[in-house]
């Protein structure tokens, strides 16, 4: 019988399953399934059975007194477990169940659950009847409980639609026998993996019988608006050649389906150990599919790839990078035809094509794709950055220490600074050459404690006036300036408002636009108003900032600056993503202009505080790992939205915005998301949102104080920052975390 087509939902699949079941000899199938299960079930196992409906496989003959159990379905739909021999009554849906006063059994004592379903797929996804009973029961089992889907073989398909609440089975029992889906999937992956190293590693896991470790490697990565990112290793849950090949196949299929067959695709990579190999595999897949591939024969900063794709009119771009993640990680980042990172619904469409991609060894690849020297791309990038910057503001006299953090931006950043007039730049030698093992830092993120130690030490030795740092793929910028006998590392919001003010000072004309993420400082609104510029506030992520800029440019606005508090900045229309290299040039200009005016960078920051109020920001995070943690995060966010506090840390709440609602009244760059903002008296605020990449609930506090002078601002800032820290932590306490 013909299967439902791509994109079919559960109703269509249920109709197909019922038609297919009507043609199955259930009596014969039941006999063979029972025989298979009888020889497979461990002796003495506590087994949860089910009373079959007329169109379900009957396994009740397997009931062993004292070891067999049955569910009851109360009116609230939450199944309870009872001894199989309990007195029965007929449920309104047609099956029999234990009566209400039957002895109950703790689901955590069950070893094996036999689960009926209209259909199953080979990933373990179950198509139920739409009541959700088993989806509420199964999460309450022990983590090592075996869940066996029982079905005729005719009702097993490659892929069924899956929703977030669906719980997968671990095994399938059909008339053909009992199959361990995890082992079967691992063996299939091994057979299709082109990499002997990851193939051998996964084989060893299968041989060891360590199901927990194996399962952690076999849950496919979820492709989203940031692409994919994970540890390098074997299986679909890790970054490896097979995953990159199938991801590239899915992306190519999406491009072809959206009218971009044969378009240009730019491919770049960072310096991590596997990045060049992954990029070569991606290029080989795209070339074999008929796309015009442009790749580079050496490591390339992420902003350079994004710029090259935009300038060349490519239909897409891919950067193999894990940015500032730990050395064990890698990733695959995708840009759309507009030069910005993908946004919904493109991510879901690409994910669907990846899911439908053939095994890695069946994806065609054209070997030996010729790659270019990046020199022309670098020249074009530098020309466009300097063209937007226009003339040099003043001669570059501030001595600068720069670190590439072992990343790929060093040579291009130093060249841009030099061509921009900043010739007194000293790189940190230990961190200048690309090295994906990051030997001098525990975590190659400029925000992490200790990451800037070498740069600050060199800055002190050289009596530098500024320390600049890019992260390993050079799309972020950190900055530190002298303060007293030491260094003051500026936070992302401080760099953002300083750059915004400086860029707006040096641009003119009607319709200028600045943008920031919703969790970045509200101070940008005041800076924008002062300069007569428009402001767009977007969801977190530069994909939203750049898509907002593109939309508003269509309405006559002119994007000049955007930022997010996590050290991401974009100046002008040169790159439609965050760009730490051009931001370094602009911040060096700012420091030089300040010096020429007899000021420091901190003086400029204090002047902004006098003009717009002293704004300080802080973050707090609560780590809640595992499935239980995820549930707690969801429940806490729901409680906060439904019953917000009247005050936080003694500050009255004057309004509440729940960003999971009301998206129809917001622009597309502020879609529904789990985020609650509490506006406080005096213009301050505190926000809560789950992390998009880690098992954390994150809290952001932004406090505003009126100050009369620059001296007052500088004196007040440390205590104000501590107050912001307390405020962020207080919201976590209010939420019971």
XYZ file of C-alpha atoms in Angstrom:
737
model
C 0.000 0.000 0.000
C 1.348 3.430 -0.973
C 2.936 5.294 1.907
C 1.973 8.895 2.752
C 4.135 11.451 0.981
C 6.868 13.671 2.431
C 5.528 16.140 4.970
C 2.465 14.033 5.783
C 1.287 14.444 9.365
C 0.084 11.933 11.918
C -3.558 11.921 10.715
C -2.480 10.781 7.235
C -0.209 8.130 8.705
C -2.957 6.883 11.023
C -5.291 6.472 8.047
C -2.600 4.531 6.195
C -1.903 2.343 9.245
C -5.554 1.436 9.753
C -5.946 0.495 6.081
C -2.796 -1.592 6.197
C -3.785 -3.323 9.442
C -7.120 -4.346 7.973
C -5.260 -6.592 5.515
C -3.026 -8.305 8.111
C -3.736 -11.826 9.418
C -3.477 -10.811 13.075
C -4.054 -14.308 14.483
C -1.093 -15.704 12.545
C 1.079 -12.654 13.297
C 0.233 -12.867 17.020
C 1.334 -16.512 17.199
C 4.698 -15.737 15.593
C 5.280 -12.601 17.694
C 4.541 -14.524 20.906
C 6.960 -17.255 19.836
C 9.671 -14.663 19.178
C 9.095 -12.899 22.484
C 8.950 -16.172 24.445
C 12.479 -17.078 23.400
C 13.735 -13.506 23.903
C 12.234 -12.423 27.245
C 14.667 -12.881 30.166
C 13.500 -15.342 32.787
C 11.996 -13.578 35.815
C 11.687 -10.190 34.121
C 8.816 -8.002 35.299
C 6.878 -7.348 32.081
C 4.151 -4.763 31.497
C 1.657 -6.145 28.970
C -1.442 -4.656 27.359
C -4.929 -5.927 26.676
C -5.231 -5.836 22.870
C -7.836 -4.100 20.786
C -9.184 -6.119 17.824
C -6.572 -4.670 15.444
C -3.581 -5.226 17.764
C -1.180 -8.136 18.198
C -2.287 -10.323 21.138
C 0.617 -11.070 23.504
C -1.396 -11.782 26.666
C -0.429 -15.467 26.596
C 3.027 -14.333 27.755
C 1.642 -13.360 31.169
C 3.580 -15.133 33.927
C 1.958 -14.966 37.389
C 3.780 -12.533 39.647
C 5.848 -11.123 36.786
C 3.176 -9.716 34.476
C 1.424 -6.374 34.820
C -1.254 -4.346 33.088
C -2.126 -0.661 32.868
C -5.261 1.133 33.888
C -6.340 4.350 32.133
C -8.008 6.748 34.598
C -10.019 9.667 33.309
C -7.008 12.017 33.616
C -5.201 9.814 31.085
C -2.205 9.017 33.329
C -1.718 5.260 33.172
C -1.255 3.338 36.401
C 0.336 -0.111 36.687
C -1.323 -3.135 38.342
C -0.769 -6.910 38.612
C -1.950 -8.686 35.455
C -4.255 -10.958 37.468
C -6.195 -7.980 38.903
C -9.974 -7.990 38.604
C -10.926 -6.312 35.272
C -13.494 -3.960 33.797
C -14.109 -2.897 30.211
C -12.733 0.507 29.205
C -14.902 2.650 26.947
C -12.313 2.273 24.136
C -12.793 -1.490 24.106
C -9.898 -3.037 26.023
C -10.076 -4.502 29.517
C -8.242 -2.946 32.444
C -7.828 -3.428 36.217
C -10.615 -1.960 38.296
C -10.104 1.281 40.176
C -9.293 -0.230 43.596
C -6.702 -2.707 42.278
C -3.278 -2.904 43.861
C -0.895 -0.420 42.169
C 2.714 -1.063 41.242
C 5.539 1.478 40.968
C 6.411 1.849 37.238
C 10.096 2.002 38.198
C 9.946 -1.697 39.154
C 9.078 -2.699 35.582
C 11.897 -4.215 33.517
C 10.234 -4.527 30.112
C 7.203 -2.814 28.582
C 5.384 -4.225 25.570
C 3.739 -1.321 23.744
C 1.155 -1.535 20.979
C 0.918 1.118 18.286
C -0.662 1.770 14.941
C 2.816 1.860 13.363
C 6.493 2.222 14.256
C 9.554 3.417 12.436
C 13.075 2.043 12.513
C 14.196 4.879 14.779
C 11.746 3.683 17.432
C 9.115 6.373 16.894
C 5.646 5.086 17.763
C 2.445 6.186 16.053
C -0.225 6.004 18.731
C -3.949 6.608 18.551
C -3.653 10.246 19.595
C -4.491 9.901 23.296
C -0.905 10.300 24.548
C -1.351 7.715 27.308
C 1.953 5.922 26.774
C 3.806 9.214 26.239
C 2.904 10.080 29.834
C 3.722 6.638 31.242
C 7.034 5.803 29.587
C 9.070 8.744 30.982
C 8.306 7.407 34.469
C 10.145 4.147 33.853
C 13.703 3.411 34.919
C 16.299 4.678 32.476
C 17.412 1.099 31.772
C 13.895 -0.249 31.173
C 13.411 -1.910 27.791
C 10.465 -0.638 25.755
C 9.355 -3.027 23.019
C 7.022 -1.921 20.254
C 4.761 -4.790 19.191
C 3.428 -4.672 15.640
C 3.056 -6.571 12.375
C 6.123 -6.115 10.139
C 3.910 -4.432 7.531
C 3.476 -1.509 9.953
C 7.212 -0.780 10.317
C 8.423 2.082 8.094
C 11.616 4.092 7.717
C 10.328 7.345 9.219
C 7.207 8.611 10.960
C 6.430 12.203 11.988
C 7.698 12.899 15.465
C 6.663 15.490 18.043
C 8.528 16.687 21.098
C 6.481 14.623 23.561
C 6.873 11.341 21.656
C 8.848 8.662 23.513
C 10.782 6.158 21.407
C 10.804 2.385 21.892
C 14.127 0.580 22.210
C 13.139 -2.665 20.461
C 10.612 -3.894 17.898
C 8.818 -7.250 18.059
C 7.281 -8.423 14.778
C 6.594 -11.846 13.267
C 10.205 -11.673 12.056
C 11.632 -11.583 15.581
C 12.756 -9.085 18.216
C 15.132 -6.375 17.003
C 17.286 -4.131 19.186
C 16.839 -0.824 17.356
C 19.883 0.784 18.914
C 22.200 -2.025 17.820
C 20.541 -2.253 14.409
C 20.911 1.504 13.850
C 24.532 1.421 15.005
C 25.406 -1.434 12.668
C 23.734 0.349 9.746
C 25.656 3.526 10.557
C 28.940 1.623 10.808
C 28.392 -0.009 7.416
C 27.833 3.401 5.781
C 30.563 5.365 7.589
C 33.417 6.277 5.193
C 35.847 6.997 8.038
C 37.699 3.913 9.353
C 38.512 5.590 12.673
C 34.953 6.500 13.677
C 33.723 3.216 12.212
C 36.066 1.254 14.463
C 35.153 3.359 17.491
C 31.430 2.717 17.090
C 32.087 -0.995 16.471
C 33.913 -1.152 19.788
C 30.920 0.378 21.566
C 28.609 -2.240 20.040
C 30.983 -5.042 21.030
C 31.275 -3.722 24.586
C 27.501 -3.763 25.034
C 27.539 -0.365 26.742
C 24.048 0.735 25.744
C 24.182 4.034 27.634
C 27.323 5.192 25.836
C 26.113 3.850 22.504
C 22.749 5.568 22.874
C 24.484 8.898 23.559
C 26.195 8.579 20.165
C 23.157 7.469 18.184
C 20.592 10.247 18.720
C 20.878 12.368 15.539
C 22.022 15.960 15.915
C 19.229 18.473 15.484
C 19.870 20.873 12.620
C 18.739 24.383 13.569
C 19.299 28.015 12.673
C 22.891 27.722 13.903
C 23.417 24.552 11.863
C 24.928 21.754 13.930
C 27.661 21.697 16.555
C 28.885 18.855 18.775
C 31.886 16.901 19.953
C 33.852 15.115 17.252
C 33.303 11.363 17.419
C 31.391 8.424 15.953
C 27.680 8.148 15.269
C 24.910 10.569 14.271
C 25.093 12.438 17.607
C 28.655 13.615 16.961
C 30.489 15.638 14.354
C 32.159 13.292 11.857
C 32.537 12.746 8.124
C 29.329 10.739 7.779
C 27.296 13.463 9.491
C 28.899 16.187 7.349
C 28.273 14.228 4.151
C 24.579 13.625 4.958
C 24.128 17.220 6.149
C 25.623 18.510 2.897
C 23.384 16.184 0.904
C 20.330 17.534 2.745
C 21.396 21.152 2.268
C 21.963 20.543 -1.442
C 18.521 18.953 -1.775
C 16.961 21.959 -0.045
C 18.726 24.391 -2.366
C 17.543 22.450 -5.395
C 13.978 22.298 -4.063
C 13.962 26.077 -3.586
C 15.082 26.878 -7.115
C 18.822 27.092 -6.465
C 20.041 23.960 -8.254
C 23.536 24.558 -9.564
C 23.996 27.817 -7.647
C 27.277 28.914 -6.124
C 28.190 27.632 -2.670
C 31.131 29.037 -0.706
C 32.811 26.630 1.719
C 35.320 27.624 4.407
C 36.770 26.097 7.559
C 38.654 26.896 10.745
C 41.811 25.308 12.157
C 40.345 22.494 14.235
C 41.893 19.092 13.511
C 39.008 17.722 11.417
C 37.780 20.949 9.824
C 39.730 20.704 6.544
C 38.551 17.111 6.004
C 34.939 18.002 6.793
C 35.055 21.002 4.451
C 36.500 18.839 1.682
C 33.678 16.340 2.139
C 31.077 19.113 2.000
C 32.636 20.536 -1.176
C 32.764 17.063 -2.749
C 29.059 16.485 -2.074
C 28.043 19.892 -3.457
C 30.214 19.473 -6.570
C 28.787 16.028 -7.309
C 25.277 17.486 -7.014
C 26.075 20.060 -9.702
C 26.695 23.143 -7.560
C 29.422 25.651 -8.361
C 31.697 25.304 -5.366
C 34.172 27.918 -4.189
C 36.399 26.741 -1.376
C 39.681 27.980 0.062
C 42.974 26.130 0.294
C 43.710 27.385 3.807
C 41.853 28.254 6.997
C 39.508 31.227 6.752
C 37.767 33.462 9.306
C 34.000 33.064 9.393
C 33.334 36.737 8.446
C 35.500 36.319 5.331
C 33.412 33.364 4.124
C 30.176 35.244 4.813
C 31.496 38.274 2.919
C 32.728 36.189 -0.029
C 29.334 34.507 -0.348
C 27.472 37.833 -0.265
C 29.836 39.546 -2.691
C 29.741 36.668 -5.186
C 25.964 36.244 -5.097
C 26.237 32.636 -3.908
C 23.093 30.734 -3.123
C 24.512 29.537 0.194
C 27.691 29.273 2.237
C 29.012 26.755 4.736
C 31.661 27.297 7.400
C 33.037 24.274 9.237
C 33.749 25.757 12.651
C 32.932 25.419 16.318
C 33.846 29.052 16.968
C 34.946 29.392 20.615
C 33.786 25.952 21.768
C 36.242 23.576 23.497
C 38.860 21.816 21.329
C 36.891 18.547 21.175
C 34.011 20.193 19.285
C 33.302 21.066 15.690
C 30.336 22.447 13.765
C 28.673 23.226 10.455
C 27.263 26.735 9.996
C 25.014 27.681 7.066
C 24.372 31.034 5.395
C 21.404 31.668 3.112
C 21.338 33.436 -0.250
C 20.869 36.816 1.456
C 24.269 36.464 3.134
C 22.816 36.002 6.630
C 22.507 32.844 8.699
C 19.410 30.806 8.002
C 16.204 31.459 9.938
C 12.917 29.531 10.147
C 11.394 27.939 8.179
C 14.585 27.205 6.212
C 16.124 25.349 9.167
C 13.206 22.920 9.429
C 13.157 22.390 5.655
C 16.886 21.601 5.620
C 16.503 19.305 8.643
C 13.800 17.347 6.821
C 16.056 16.901 3.785
C 18.928 15.752 6.013
C 16.648 13.200 7.652
C 15.714 11.909 4.193
C 19.308 11.786 2.952
C 20.714 8.353 2.050
C 23.433 6.644 4.106
C 26.739 8.470 3.866
C 28.394 5.901 1.606
C 25.533 6.283 -0.885
C 25.863 10.082 -1.211
C 27.748 10.942 -4.433
C 30.993 12.874 -3.958
C 33.308 14.396 -6.529
C 36.853 14.092 -5.262
C 39.581 16.606 -5.941
C 37.514 19.806 -5.935
C 39.962 22.626 -6.645
C 40.159 25.303 -3.959
C 41.276 28.911 -4.307
C 43.919 30.947 -2.580
C 41.911 33.280 -0.301
C 43.962 36.312 -1.326
C 41.352 37.784 -3.665
C 38.623 37.272 -1.060
C 40.770 38.966 1.578
C 41.495 41.935 -0.701
C 37.795 42.385 -1.449
C 36.874 42.152 2.230
C 39.486 44.723 3.280
C 38.428 47.073 0.488
C 34.769 46.956 1.533
C 35.506 47.393 5.257
C 37.722 50.402 4.628
C 35.248 51.870 2.130
C 32.474 51.916 4.741
C 34.841 53.335 7.317
C 35.875 56.045 4.811
C 38.837 58.175 5.866
C 41.120 57.408 8.780
C 39.815 59.491 11.736
C 43.262 60.443 13.140
C 46.756 58.978 12.899
C 46.919 55.696 14.799
C 49.161 56.352 17.772
C 47.744 54.012 20.441
C 49.945 50.921 21.003
C 47.742 47.840 20.688
C 48.213 44.232 21.770
C 46.154 41.756 19.743
C 45.426 38.057 20.255
C 43.882 35.673 17.746
C 43.244 33.117 20.540
C 44.920 30.402 18.400
C 42.255 31.072 15.783
C 42.159 31.917 12.102
C 41.692 35.693 12.204
C 45.161 36.862 13.167
C 46.775 37.649 9.836
C 43.701 39.293 8.350
C 43.037 41.340 11.509
C 46.616 42.623 11.747
C 46.601 43.448 8.035
C 43.311 45.356 8.317
C 44.557 47.292 11.343
C 47.755 48.174 9.494
C 45.967 49.267 6.319
C 43.632 51.263 8.519
C 46.557 53.184 9.994
C 47.179 51.217 13.187
C 50.787 50.173 12.776
C 51.706 49.842 16.450
C 50.044 46.448 16.809
C 51.835 43.618 18.629
C 50.288 40.143 18.358
C 50.525 37.714 21.260
C 53.058 35.323 19.697
C 51.970 32.189 21.600
C 48.379 32.597 20.344
C 48.851 34.012 16.851
C 49.207 30.944 14.629
C 46.070 28.846 14.035
C 46.048 25.809 16.324
C 42.813 23.924 16.935
C 44.178 22.312 20.095
C 44.278 25.750 21.804
C 47.350 24.904 23.899
C 47.465 28.053 26.075
C 43.800 28.338 27.069
C 41.461 25.921 28.811
C 38.463 27.343 26.958
C 39.120 29.481 23.832
C 36.408 32.010 24.572
C 37.488 35.600 25.349
C 34.670 35.831 27.894
C 36.090 32.975 29.989
C 38.264 33.775 33.019
C 41.934 33.461 32.154
C 41.512 33.478 28.375
C 43.025 36.973 28.058
C 45.831 36.502 30.598
C 48.656 36.299 28.053
C 47.365 39.329 26.155
C 46.978 41.418 29.305
C 50.429 40.432 30.519
C 51.962 41.471 27.199
C 49.899 44.665 27.261
C 51.407 45.566 30.625
C 54.940 44.757 29.482
C 54.553 46.968 26.403
C 52.622 49.745 28.147
C 49.856 49.272 25.566
C 46.796 51.488 25.454
C 44.431 48.779 24.225
C 44.135 44.980 24.137
C 41.971 43.438 21.412
C 41.013 39.769 21.080
C 39.151 37.768 18.493
C 37.687 34.367 19.229
C 38.994 31.407 17.176
C 36.784 31.949 14.101
C 37.137 35.762 14.442
C 33.472 36.661 14.528
C 33.627 38.054 18.095
C 35.658 40.862 19.642
C 36.832 41.389 23.219
C 38.603 44.535 24.431
C 40.470 45.613 27.535
C 41.787 49.055 28.483
C 44.194 50.278 31.173
C 42.698 51.103 34.558
C 44.947 52.105 37.396
C 47.848 49.659 37.602
C 45.948 46.930 35.765
C 43.416 46.272 33.050
C 39.678 46.662 32.768
C 38.100 44.026 30.518
C 35.012 45.628 29.014
C 31.844 43.589 28.911
C 29.904 42.999 25.718
C 27.314 45.676 26.418
C 29.974 48.310 27.155
C 31.784 47.577 23.901
C 28.430 47.640 22.119
C 27.309 51.074 23.279
C 30.787 52.548 22.809
C 30.928 51.288 19.228
C 27.329 52.301 18.512
C 27.973 55.861 19.682
C 31.234 56.047 17.725
C 29.778 54.637 14.487
C 26.805 57.001 14.718
C 29.197 59.916 15.276
C 31.025 58.990 12.091
C 28.006 58.357 9.862
C 25.259 60.697 8.780
C 22.081 60.879 6.759
C 18.457 59.928 7.226
C 17.249 56.483 8.094
C 20.272 55.148 9.965
C 19.473 51.927 11.787
C 21.086 50.176 14.730
C 19.993 46.817 16.100
C 20.581 44.622 19.132
C 19.353 41.382 20.655
C 16.595 41.546 23.240
C 18.931 40.535 26.088
C 21.462 43.272 25.288
C 21.498 46.576 27.174
C 18.517 48.949 26.827
C 21.067 51.774 26.843
C 21.373 51.401 23.053
C 17.893 52.898 22.665
C 19.060 56.129 24.316
C 22.223 56.243 22.207
C 20.189 55.758 19.036
C 17.709 58.505 20.000
C 20.562 60.922 20.717
C 21.909 60.456 17.187
C 18.507 60.398 15.459
C 18.811 56.735 14.468
C 16.166 54.014 14.452
C 16.493 50.954 16.683
C 15.463 47.346 16.043
C 15.373 44.817 18.887
C 15.517 41.175 17.845
C 15.630 37.682 19.213
C 19.087 36.487 20.326
C 21.381 35.567 17.468
C 22.881 37.602 14.655
C 20.709 35.824 12.132
C 17.811 37.847 13.530
C 19.744 41.120 13.706
C 20.761 40.818 10.060
C 17.338 39.705 8.861
C 15.781 42.662 10.693
C 18.292 44.941 8.950
C 17.405 43.457 5.567
C 13.670 43.877 6.157
C 14.021 47.464 7.366
C 16.426 48.392 4.580
C 13.534 47.483 2.286
C 11.570 50.222 4.075
C 14.256 52.837 3.523
C 16.443 52.313 6.596
C 20.259 52.083 6.378
C 21.906 49.590 8.714
C 25.079 50.940 10.312
C 25.586 48.852 13.452
C 24.302 45.849 15.355
C 25.416 43.940 18.431
C 24.632 41.327 21.030
C 26.024 41.236 24.528
C 27.983 38.012 23.886
C 30.771 40.025 22.162
C 29.133 40.020 18.713
C 29.322 43.196 16.577
C 28.612 44.132 12.967
C 29.546 47.516 11.506
C 27.820 48.492 8.287
C 26.559 46.256 5.476
C 29.890 44.566 4.680
C 29.160 41.265 6.437
C 25.661 40.125 7.309
C 26.803 38.469 10.496
C 28.914 39.398 13.492
C 32.443 40.325 12.463
C 35.183 40.606 15.060
C 37.811 41.719 12.556
C 36.119 44.885 11.290
C 34.917 45.578 14.851
C 38.570 45.494 15.946
C 39.406 48.224 13.420
C 36.517 50.415 14.592
C 37.402 49.956 18.251
C 41.039 50.799 17.531
C 39.771 53.948 15.781
C 37.661 54.798 18.828
C 40.621 54.434 21.191
C 42.800 56.543 18.893
C 40.204 59.325 18.616
C 39.774 59.315 22.398
C 43.538 59.646 22.856
C 43.689 62.483 20.335
C 40.954 64.255 22.319
C 42.876 63.809 25.563
C 40.516 61.084 26.781
C 40.591 57.377 27.482
C 38.046 54.780 26.389
C 36.736 54.748 29.961
C 36.285 58.526 29.806
C 34.045 58.071 26.790
C 32.095 55.402 28.643
C 31.619 57.742 31.594
C 30.443 60.556 29.297
C 27.821 58.227 27.879
C 26.698 57.414 31.436
C 26.223 61.099 32.220
C 24.276 61.606 29.013
C 22.097 58.492 29.108
C 22.302 57.198 32.658
C 24.718 54.693 34.133
C 23.703 51.273 32.825
C 25.246 48.119 34.284
C 24.457 44.561 33.275
C 24.980 41.159 34.832
C 24.136 37.541 34.176
C 23.370 34.567 36.383
C 22.837 30.964 35.314
C 21.360 27.892 36.972
C 22.471 24.541 35.513
C 19.716 21.906 35.392
C 20.990 18.868 33.445
C 19.097 15.906 32.029
C 15.464 15.323 31.196
C 14.372 16.242 34.717
C 16.285 19.493 34.434
C 14.642 20.308 31.120
C 11.229 19.728 32.661
C 12.120 21.934 35.626
C 13.259 24.739 33.304
C 10.014 24.530 31.332
C 7.913 24.488 34.489
C 9.822 27.414 36.028
C 9.363 29.546 32.905
C 5.648 28.721 32.829
C 5.282 29.708 36.500
C 7.084 32.989 35.931
C 4.879 33.912 32.967
C 1.647 32.879 34.698
C 2.406 34.358 38.119
C 5.165 37.000 37.931
C 6.412 38.540 41.184
C 5.381 42.012 42.307
C 9.013 42.849 43.019
C 12.521 41.463 42.619
C 15.265 42.330 45.116
C 13.113 45.167 46.450
C 12.447 46.717 43.031
C 8.815 46.906 41.927
C 7.796 45.156 38.730
C 5.904 47.629 36.535
C 5.253 45.424 33.478
C 5.792 41.872 32.228
C 6.412 40.633 28.677
C 6.044 36.935 27.906
C 7.743 36.413 24.542
C 6.161 32.986 24.114
C 2.932 34.853 23.305
C 1.864 37.718 21.092
C 4.228 37.004 18.212
C 1.493 37.970 15.763
C 1.879 41.560 16.941
C 5.671 41.573 16.618
C 7.960 41.650 13.574
C 9.299 38.354 12.272
C 12.650 38.940 13.959
C 10.903 38.624 17.346
C 9.115 35.277 16.979
C 7.710 33.258 19.847
C 10.391 32.114 22.260
C 10.751 31.101 25.883
C 11.705 34.464 27.377
C 10.104 36.568 30.115
C 11.114 40.199 30.710
C 10.201 42.079 33.894
C 10.424 45.855 33.601
C 11.272 47.429 36.943
C 10.822 50.823 38.475
C 13.320 53.414 37.301
C 13.722 51.899 33.839
C 15.700 48.828 34.914
C 14.756 45.264 34.021
C 15.499 41.580 34.570
C 14.933 38.723 32.106
C 14.880 34.929 32.193
C 15.324 32.497 29.321
C 16.576 28.929 28.805
C 19.924 28.611 27.080
C 19.673 27.448 23.493
C 22.790 25.269 23.706
C 23.249 24.190 27.325
C 21.064 22.790 30.158
C 20.836 26.197 31.805
C 18.300 28.784 32.780
C 19.889 32.193 32.218
C 19.033 35.447 33.982
C 19.946 38.925 32.742
C 19.799 42.100 34.811
C 20.119 45.639 33.421
C 20.105 48.449 35.985
C 20.009 52.181 35.331
C 21.164 54.967 37.658
C 21.244 58.730 37.166
C 24.733 60.181 37.645
C 25.731 63.846 37.745
C 29.302 63.585 36.488
C 31.883 61.296 34.950
C 33.545 61.036 38.351
C 30.241 59.997 39.896
C 29.706 57.408 37.145
C 33.107 55.803 37.653
C 32.742 55.738 41.412
C 29.234 54.275 41.282
C 29.894 51.567 38.665
C 31.428 48.823 40.913
C 28.622 48.888 43.481
C 26.016 49.156 40.725
C 27.456 46.067 39.069
C 27.252 44.138 42.330
C 23.636 45.212 42.660
C 22.937 43.925 39.146
C 24.540 40.614 40.078
C 22.253 40.360 43.114
C 19.219 41.233 41.007
C 19.910 38.497 38.455
C 20.446 35.937 41.225
C 17.316 37.150 43.040
C 15.080 36.316 40.088
C 16.414 32.764 40.181
C 15.500 32.600 43.873
C 12.043 34.034 43.189
C 11.539 31.216 40.677
C 12.539 28.649 43.293
C 15.858 27.764 41.661
